[in-house]
PDB file of C-alpha atoms in Angstrom:
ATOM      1  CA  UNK A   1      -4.078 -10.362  10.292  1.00 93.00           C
ATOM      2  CA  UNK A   2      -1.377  -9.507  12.566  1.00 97.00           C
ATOM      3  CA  UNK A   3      -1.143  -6.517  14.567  1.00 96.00           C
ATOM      4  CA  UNK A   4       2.094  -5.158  15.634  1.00 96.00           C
ATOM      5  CA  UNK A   5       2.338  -2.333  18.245  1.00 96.00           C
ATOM      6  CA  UNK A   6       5.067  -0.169  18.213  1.00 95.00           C
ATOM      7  CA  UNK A   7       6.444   2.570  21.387  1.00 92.00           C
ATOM      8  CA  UNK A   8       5.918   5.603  18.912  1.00 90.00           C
ATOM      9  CA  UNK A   9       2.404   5.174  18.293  1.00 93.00           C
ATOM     10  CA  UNK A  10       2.817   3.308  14.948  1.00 96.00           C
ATOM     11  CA  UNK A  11       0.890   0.055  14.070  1.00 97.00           C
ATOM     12  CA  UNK A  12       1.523  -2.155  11.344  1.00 97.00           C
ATOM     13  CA  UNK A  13      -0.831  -4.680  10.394  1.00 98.00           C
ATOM     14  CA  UNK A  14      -0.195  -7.532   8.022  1.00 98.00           C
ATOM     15  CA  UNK A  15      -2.559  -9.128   6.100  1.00 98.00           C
ATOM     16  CA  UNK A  16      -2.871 -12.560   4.722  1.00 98.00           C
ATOM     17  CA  UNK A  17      -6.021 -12.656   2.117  1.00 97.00           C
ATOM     18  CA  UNK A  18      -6.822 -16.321   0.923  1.00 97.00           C
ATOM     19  CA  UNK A  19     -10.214 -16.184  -0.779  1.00 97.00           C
ATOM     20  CA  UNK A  20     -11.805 -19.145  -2.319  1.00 96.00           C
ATOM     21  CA  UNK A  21     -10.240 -20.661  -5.847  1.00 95.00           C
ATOM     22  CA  UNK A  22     -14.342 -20.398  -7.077  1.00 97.00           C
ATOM     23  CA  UNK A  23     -14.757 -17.075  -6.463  1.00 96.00           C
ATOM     24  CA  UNK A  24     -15.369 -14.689  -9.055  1.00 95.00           C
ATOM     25  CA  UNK A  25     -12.788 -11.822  -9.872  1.00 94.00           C
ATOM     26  CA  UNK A  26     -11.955  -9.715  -6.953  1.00 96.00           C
ATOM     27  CA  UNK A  27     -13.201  -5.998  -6.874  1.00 94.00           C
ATOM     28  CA  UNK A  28     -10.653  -5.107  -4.819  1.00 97.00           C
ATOM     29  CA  UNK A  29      -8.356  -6.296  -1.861  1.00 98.00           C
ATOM     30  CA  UNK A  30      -7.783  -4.046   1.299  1.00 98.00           C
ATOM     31  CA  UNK A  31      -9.149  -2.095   4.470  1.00 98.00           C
ATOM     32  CA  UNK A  32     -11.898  -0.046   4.798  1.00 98.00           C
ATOM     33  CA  UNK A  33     -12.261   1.368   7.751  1.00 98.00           C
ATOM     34  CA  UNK A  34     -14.736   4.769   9.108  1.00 98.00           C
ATOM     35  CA  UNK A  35     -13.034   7.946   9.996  1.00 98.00           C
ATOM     36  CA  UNK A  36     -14.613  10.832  11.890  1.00 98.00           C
ATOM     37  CA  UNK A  37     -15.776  13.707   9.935  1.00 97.00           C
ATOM     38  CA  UNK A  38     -13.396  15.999  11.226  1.00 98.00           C
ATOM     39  CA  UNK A  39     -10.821  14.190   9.837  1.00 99.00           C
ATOM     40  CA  UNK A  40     -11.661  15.912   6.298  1.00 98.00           C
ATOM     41  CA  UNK A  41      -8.176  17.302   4.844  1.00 99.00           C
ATOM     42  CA  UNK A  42      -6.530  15.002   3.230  1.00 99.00           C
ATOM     43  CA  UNK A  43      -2.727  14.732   1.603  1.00 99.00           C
ATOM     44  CA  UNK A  44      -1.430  12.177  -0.274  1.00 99.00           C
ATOM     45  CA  UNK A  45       2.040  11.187  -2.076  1.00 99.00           C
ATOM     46  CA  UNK A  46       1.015   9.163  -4.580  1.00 98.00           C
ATOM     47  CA  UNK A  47      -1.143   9.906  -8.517  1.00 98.00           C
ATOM     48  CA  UNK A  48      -3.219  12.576  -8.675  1.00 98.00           C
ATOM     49  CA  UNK A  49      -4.972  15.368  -8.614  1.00 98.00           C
ATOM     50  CA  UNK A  50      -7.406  13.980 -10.044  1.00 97.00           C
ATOM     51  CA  UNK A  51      -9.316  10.661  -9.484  1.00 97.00           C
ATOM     52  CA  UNK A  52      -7.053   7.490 -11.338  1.00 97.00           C
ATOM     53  CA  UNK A  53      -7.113   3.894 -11.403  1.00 97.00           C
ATOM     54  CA  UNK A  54      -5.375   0.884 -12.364  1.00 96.00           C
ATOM     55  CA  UNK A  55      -6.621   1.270 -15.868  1.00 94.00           C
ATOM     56  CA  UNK A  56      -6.895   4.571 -15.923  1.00 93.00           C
ATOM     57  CA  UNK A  57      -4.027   6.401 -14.435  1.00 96.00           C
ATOM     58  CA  UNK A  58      -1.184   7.233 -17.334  1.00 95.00           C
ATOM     59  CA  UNK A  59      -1.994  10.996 -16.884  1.00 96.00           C
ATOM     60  CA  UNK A  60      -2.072  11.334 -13.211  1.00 98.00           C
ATOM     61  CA  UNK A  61       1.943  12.119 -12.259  1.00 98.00           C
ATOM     62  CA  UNK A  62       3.316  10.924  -9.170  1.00 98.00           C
ATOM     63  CA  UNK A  63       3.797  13.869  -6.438  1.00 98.00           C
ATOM     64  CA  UNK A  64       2.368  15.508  -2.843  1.00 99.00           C
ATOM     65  CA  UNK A  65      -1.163  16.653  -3.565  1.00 99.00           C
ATOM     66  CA  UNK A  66      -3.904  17.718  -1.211  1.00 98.00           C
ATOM     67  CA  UNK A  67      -7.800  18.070  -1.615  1.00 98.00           C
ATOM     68  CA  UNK A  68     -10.898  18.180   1.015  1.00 98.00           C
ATOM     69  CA  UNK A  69     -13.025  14.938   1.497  1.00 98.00           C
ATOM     70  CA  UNK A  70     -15.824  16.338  -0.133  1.00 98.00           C
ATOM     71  CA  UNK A  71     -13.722  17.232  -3.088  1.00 98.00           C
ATOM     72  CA  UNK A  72     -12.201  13.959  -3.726  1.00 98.00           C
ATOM     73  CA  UNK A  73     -16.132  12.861  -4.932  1.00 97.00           C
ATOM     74  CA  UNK A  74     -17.021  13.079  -8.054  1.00 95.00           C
ATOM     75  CA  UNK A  75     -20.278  13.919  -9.041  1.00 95.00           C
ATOM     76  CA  UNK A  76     -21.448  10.647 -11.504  1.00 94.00           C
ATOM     77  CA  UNK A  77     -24.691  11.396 -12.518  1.00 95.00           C
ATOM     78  CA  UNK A  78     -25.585   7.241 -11.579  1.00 93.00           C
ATOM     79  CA  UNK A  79     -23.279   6.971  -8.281  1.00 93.00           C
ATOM     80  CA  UNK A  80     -20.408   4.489  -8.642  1.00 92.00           C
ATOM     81  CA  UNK A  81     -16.848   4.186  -6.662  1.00 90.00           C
ATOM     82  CA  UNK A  82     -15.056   7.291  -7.589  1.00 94.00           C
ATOM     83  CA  UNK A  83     -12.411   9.445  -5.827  1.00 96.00           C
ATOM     84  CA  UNK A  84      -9.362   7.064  -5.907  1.00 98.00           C
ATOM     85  CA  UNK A  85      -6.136   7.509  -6.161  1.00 98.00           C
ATOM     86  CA  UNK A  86      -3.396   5.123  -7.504  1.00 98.00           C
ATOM     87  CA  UNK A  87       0.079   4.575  -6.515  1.00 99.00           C
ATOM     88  CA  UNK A  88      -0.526   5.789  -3.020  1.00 99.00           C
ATOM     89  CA  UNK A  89       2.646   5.896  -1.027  1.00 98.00           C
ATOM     90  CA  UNK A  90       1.223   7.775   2.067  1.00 98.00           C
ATOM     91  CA  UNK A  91      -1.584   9.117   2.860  1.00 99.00           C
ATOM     92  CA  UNK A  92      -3.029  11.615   5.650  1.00 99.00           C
ATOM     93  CA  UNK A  93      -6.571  12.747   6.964  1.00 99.00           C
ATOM     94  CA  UNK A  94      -6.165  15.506   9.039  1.00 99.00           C
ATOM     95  CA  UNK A  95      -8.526  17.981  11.255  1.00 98.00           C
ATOM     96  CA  UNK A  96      -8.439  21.471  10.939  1.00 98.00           C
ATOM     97  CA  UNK A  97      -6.098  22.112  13.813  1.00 98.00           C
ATOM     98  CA  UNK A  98      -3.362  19.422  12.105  1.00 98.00           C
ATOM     99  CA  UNK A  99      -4.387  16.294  13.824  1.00 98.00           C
ATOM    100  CA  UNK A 100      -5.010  13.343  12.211  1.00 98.00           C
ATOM    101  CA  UNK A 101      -3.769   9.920  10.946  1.00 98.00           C
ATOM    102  CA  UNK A 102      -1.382   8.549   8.338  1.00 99.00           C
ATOM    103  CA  UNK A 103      -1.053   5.504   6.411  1.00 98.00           C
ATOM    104  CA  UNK A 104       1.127   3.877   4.046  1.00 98.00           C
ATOM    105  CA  UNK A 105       1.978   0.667   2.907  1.00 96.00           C
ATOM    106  CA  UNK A 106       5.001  -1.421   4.746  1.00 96.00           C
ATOM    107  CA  UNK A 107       7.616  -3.627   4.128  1.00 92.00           C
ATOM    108  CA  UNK A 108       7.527  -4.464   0.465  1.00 92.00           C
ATOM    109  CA  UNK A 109       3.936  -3.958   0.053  1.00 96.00           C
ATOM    110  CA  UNK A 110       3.498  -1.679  -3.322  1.00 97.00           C
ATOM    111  CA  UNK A 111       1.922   1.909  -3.063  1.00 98.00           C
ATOM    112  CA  UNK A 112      -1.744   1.343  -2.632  1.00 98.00           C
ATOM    113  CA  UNK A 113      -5.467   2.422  -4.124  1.00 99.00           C
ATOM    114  CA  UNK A 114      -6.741   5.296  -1.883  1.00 99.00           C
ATOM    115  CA  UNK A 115     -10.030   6.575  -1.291  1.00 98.00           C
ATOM    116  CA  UNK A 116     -11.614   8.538   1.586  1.00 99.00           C
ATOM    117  CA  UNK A 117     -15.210   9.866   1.046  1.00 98.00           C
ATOM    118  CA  UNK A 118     -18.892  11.046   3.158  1.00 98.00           C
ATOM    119  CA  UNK A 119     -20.608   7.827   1.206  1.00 97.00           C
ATOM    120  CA  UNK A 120     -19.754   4.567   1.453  1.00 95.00           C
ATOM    121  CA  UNK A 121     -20.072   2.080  -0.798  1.00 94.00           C
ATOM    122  CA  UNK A 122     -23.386   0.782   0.815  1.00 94.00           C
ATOM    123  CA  UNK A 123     -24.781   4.051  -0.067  1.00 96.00           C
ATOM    124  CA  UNK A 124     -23.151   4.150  -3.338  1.00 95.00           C
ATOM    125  CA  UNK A 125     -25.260   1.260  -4.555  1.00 94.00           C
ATOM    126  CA  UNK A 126     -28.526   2.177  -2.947  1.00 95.00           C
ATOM    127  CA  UNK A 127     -28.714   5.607  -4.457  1.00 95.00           C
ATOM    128  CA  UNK A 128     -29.963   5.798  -8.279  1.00 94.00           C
ATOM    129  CA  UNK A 129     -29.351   9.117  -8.438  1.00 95.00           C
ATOM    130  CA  UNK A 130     -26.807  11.548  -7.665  1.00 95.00           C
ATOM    131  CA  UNK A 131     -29.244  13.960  -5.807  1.00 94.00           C
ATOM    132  CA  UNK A 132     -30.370  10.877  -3.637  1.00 96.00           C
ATOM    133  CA  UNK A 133     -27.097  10.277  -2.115  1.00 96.00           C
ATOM    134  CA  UNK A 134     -27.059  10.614   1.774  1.00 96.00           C
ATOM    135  CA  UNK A 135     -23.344  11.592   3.434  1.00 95.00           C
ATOM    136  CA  UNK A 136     -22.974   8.929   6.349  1.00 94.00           C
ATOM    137  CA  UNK A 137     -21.310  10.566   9.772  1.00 95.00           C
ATOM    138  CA  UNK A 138     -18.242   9.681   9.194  1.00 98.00           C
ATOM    139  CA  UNK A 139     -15.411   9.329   6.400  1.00 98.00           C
ATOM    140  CA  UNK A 140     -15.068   5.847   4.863  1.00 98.00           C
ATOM    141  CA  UNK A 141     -11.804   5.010   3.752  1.00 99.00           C
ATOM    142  CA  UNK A 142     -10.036   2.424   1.856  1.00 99.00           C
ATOM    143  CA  UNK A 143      -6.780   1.613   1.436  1.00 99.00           C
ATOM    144  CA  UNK A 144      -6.247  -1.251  -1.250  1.00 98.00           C
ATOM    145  CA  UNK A 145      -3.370  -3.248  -1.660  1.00 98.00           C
ATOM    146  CA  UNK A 146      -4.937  -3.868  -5.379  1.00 97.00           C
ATOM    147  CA  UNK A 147      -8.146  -2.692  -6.673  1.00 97.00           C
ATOM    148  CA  UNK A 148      -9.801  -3.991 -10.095  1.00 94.00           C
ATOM    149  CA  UNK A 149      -9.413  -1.321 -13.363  1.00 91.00           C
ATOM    150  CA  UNK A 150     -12.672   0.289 -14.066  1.00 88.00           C
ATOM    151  CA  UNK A 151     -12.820  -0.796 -17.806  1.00 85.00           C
ATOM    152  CA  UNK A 152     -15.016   0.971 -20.003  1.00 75.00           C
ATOM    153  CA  UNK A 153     -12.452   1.837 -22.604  1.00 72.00           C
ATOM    154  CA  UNK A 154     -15.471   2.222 -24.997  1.00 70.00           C
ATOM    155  CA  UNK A 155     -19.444   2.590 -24.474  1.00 67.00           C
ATOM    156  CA  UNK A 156     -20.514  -0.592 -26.490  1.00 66.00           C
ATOM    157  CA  UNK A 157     -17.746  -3.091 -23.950  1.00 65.00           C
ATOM    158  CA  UNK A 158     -17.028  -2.293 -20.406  1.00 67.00           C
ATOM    159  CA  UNK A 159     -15.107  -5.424 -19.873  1.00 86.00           C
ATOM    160  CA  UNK A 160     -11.860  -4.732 -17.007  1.00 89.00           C
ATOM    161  CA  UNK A 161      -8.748  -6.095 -19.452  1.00 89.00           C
ATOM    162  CA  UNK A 162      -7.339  -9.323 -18.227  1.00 89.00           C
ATOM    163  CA  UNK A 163      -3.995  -7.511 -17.044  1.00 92.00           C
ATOM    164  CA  UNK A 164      -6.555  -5.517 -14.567  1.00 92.00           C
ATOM    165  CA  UNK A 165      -8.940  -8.075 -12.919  1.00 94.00           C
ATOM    166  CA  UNK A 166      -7.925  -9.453  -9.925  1.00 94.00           C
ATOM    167  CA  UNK A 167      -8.079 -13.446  -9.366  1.00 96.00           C
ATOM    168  CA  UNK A 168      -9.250 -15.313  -6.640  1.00 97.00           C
ATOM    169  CA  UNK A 169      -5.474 -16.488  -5.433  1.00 97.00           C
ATOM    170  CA  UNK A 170      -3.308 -15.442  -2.441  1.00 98.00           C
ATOM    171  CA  UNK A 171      -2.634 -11.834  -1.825  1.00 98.00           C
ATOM    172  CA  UNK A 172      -0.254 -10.785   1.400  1.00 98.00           C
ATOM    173  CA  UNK A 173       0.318  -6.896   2.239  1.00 98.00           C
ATOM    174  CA  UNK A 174       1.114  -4.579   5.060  1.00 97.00           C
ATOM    175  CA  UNK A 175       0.064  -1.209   5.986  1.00 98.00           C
ATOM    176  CA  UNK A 176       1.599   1.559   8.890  1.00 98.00           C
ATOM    177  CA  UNK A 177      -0.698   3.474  10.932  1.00 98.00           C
ATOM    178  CA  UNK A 178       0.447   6.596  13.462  1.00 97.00           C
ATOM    179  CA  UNK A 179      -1.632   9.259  14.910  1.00 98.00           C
ATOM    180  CA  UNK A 180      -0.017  12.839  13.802  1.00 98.00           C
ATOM    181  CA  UNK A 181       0.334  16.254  15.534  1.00 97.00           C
ATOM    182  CA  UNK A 182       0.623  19.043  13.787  1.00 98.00           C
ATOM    183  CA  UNK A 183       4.001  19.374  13.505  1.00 97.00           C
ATOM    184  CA  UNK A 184       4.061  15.768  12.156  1.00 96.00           C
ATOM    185  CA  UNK A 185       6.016  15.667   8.962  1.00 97.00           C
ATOM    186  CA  UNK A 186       4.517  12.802   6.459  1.00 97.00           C
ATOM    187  CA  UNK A 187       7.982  12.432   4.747  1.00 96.00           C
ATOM    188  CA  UNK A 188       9.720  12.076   7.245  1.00 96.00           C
ATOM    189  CA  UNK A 189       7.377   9.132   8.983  1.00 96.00           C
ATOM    190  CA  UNK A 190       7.423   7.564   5.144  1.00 96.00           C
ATOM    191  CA  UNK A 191      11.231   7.534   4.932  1.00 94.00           C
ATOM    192  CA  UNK A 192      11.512   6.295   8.479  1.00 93.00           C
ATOM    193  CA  UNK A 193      12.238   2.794   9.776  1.00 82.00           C
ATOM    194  CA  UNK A 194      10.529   0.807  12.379  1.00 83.00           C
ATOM    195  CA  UNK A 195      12.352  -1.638  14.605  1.00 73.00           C
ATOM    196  CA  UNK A 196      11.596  -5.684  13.516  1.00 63.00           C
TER     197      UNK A 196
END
């Protein structure tokens, strides 16, 4: 990773993600990083408004939604990764007096998997039941450069389609970061240009 600094308050971080040739497919390939809970509104530019995924996305159109944390989770009776959102090309979690963060991908890195929720994935897996779930204390987020389809196109095969698994080879992406006031517009940081 690389970490690049910039005079307005932006970061951009590169990535360079090499895993082993051996390895099984990849679930997914990103950041995750925690977010404090008052960081709960959230807008995105990107699918939506409901939950999509690689494989499961031809219904969610393209445009400038907004939801709560809590209401990007869905529900699952047996809790599994939900919430996402495909073809992400900004995002923003924001307090309730307007400040917050925003993130998109850079350079020529595509729009990105999004998903911000109150349990991680950690907790996702422990819990066998939707009323065991425990919200952490903060927001964990994750921005993916490419996530794995979910599959599942049927009950009796829920085999990801070749075209959606991710292989164990080279992957290289880069994301902006900058803080944001109130009066921050997110279009106008996304249509912006940074200085090499």
């Amino acid at each position: 990773m690389v970490c690049r600094i910039h005079g307005s308050g932006d970061v951009v971080l590169d990535y360079e993600v090499n895993p082993r040739s051996d390895l099984p497919p990849l679930p997914r390939v990103g950041v995750v990083f925690s977010a404090g809970r008052s960081l709960s509104h959230v807008t995105w530019y990107g699918r939506g408004p409901f939950e999509c995924y690689p494989d499961r996305k031809a219904a969610a159109h393209v445009g400038v939604y907004e939801s709560s944390v809590e209401e990007l989770h869905v529900p699952y009776i047996a809790p599994v990764e939900c919430g996402g959102r495909a073809d992400v090309r900004w995002v923003a979690l924001r307090d309730a007096g307007g400040l917050g963060l925003y993130a998109s991908a850079h350079g020529g890195s595509p729009p990105m998997q999004m998903s911000a929720s109150y349990y991680g994935a950690a907790e996702l897996d422990r819990a066998t039941h939707v009323h065991r779930l425990v919200k952490g204390d903060d927001i964990e987020v994750h921005l993916d450069h490419r996530h794995m389809g979910l599959g599942g196109d049927d009950s009796w095969s829920p085999c990801v389609h070749e075209q959606y698994l991710l292989p164990p080879t080279r992957y290289a992406f880069s994301l902006r970061l900058c803080p944001l006031l109130p009066s921050s517009s997110c279009h106008d940081i996304y249509r912006s240009q940074l200085p090499s």
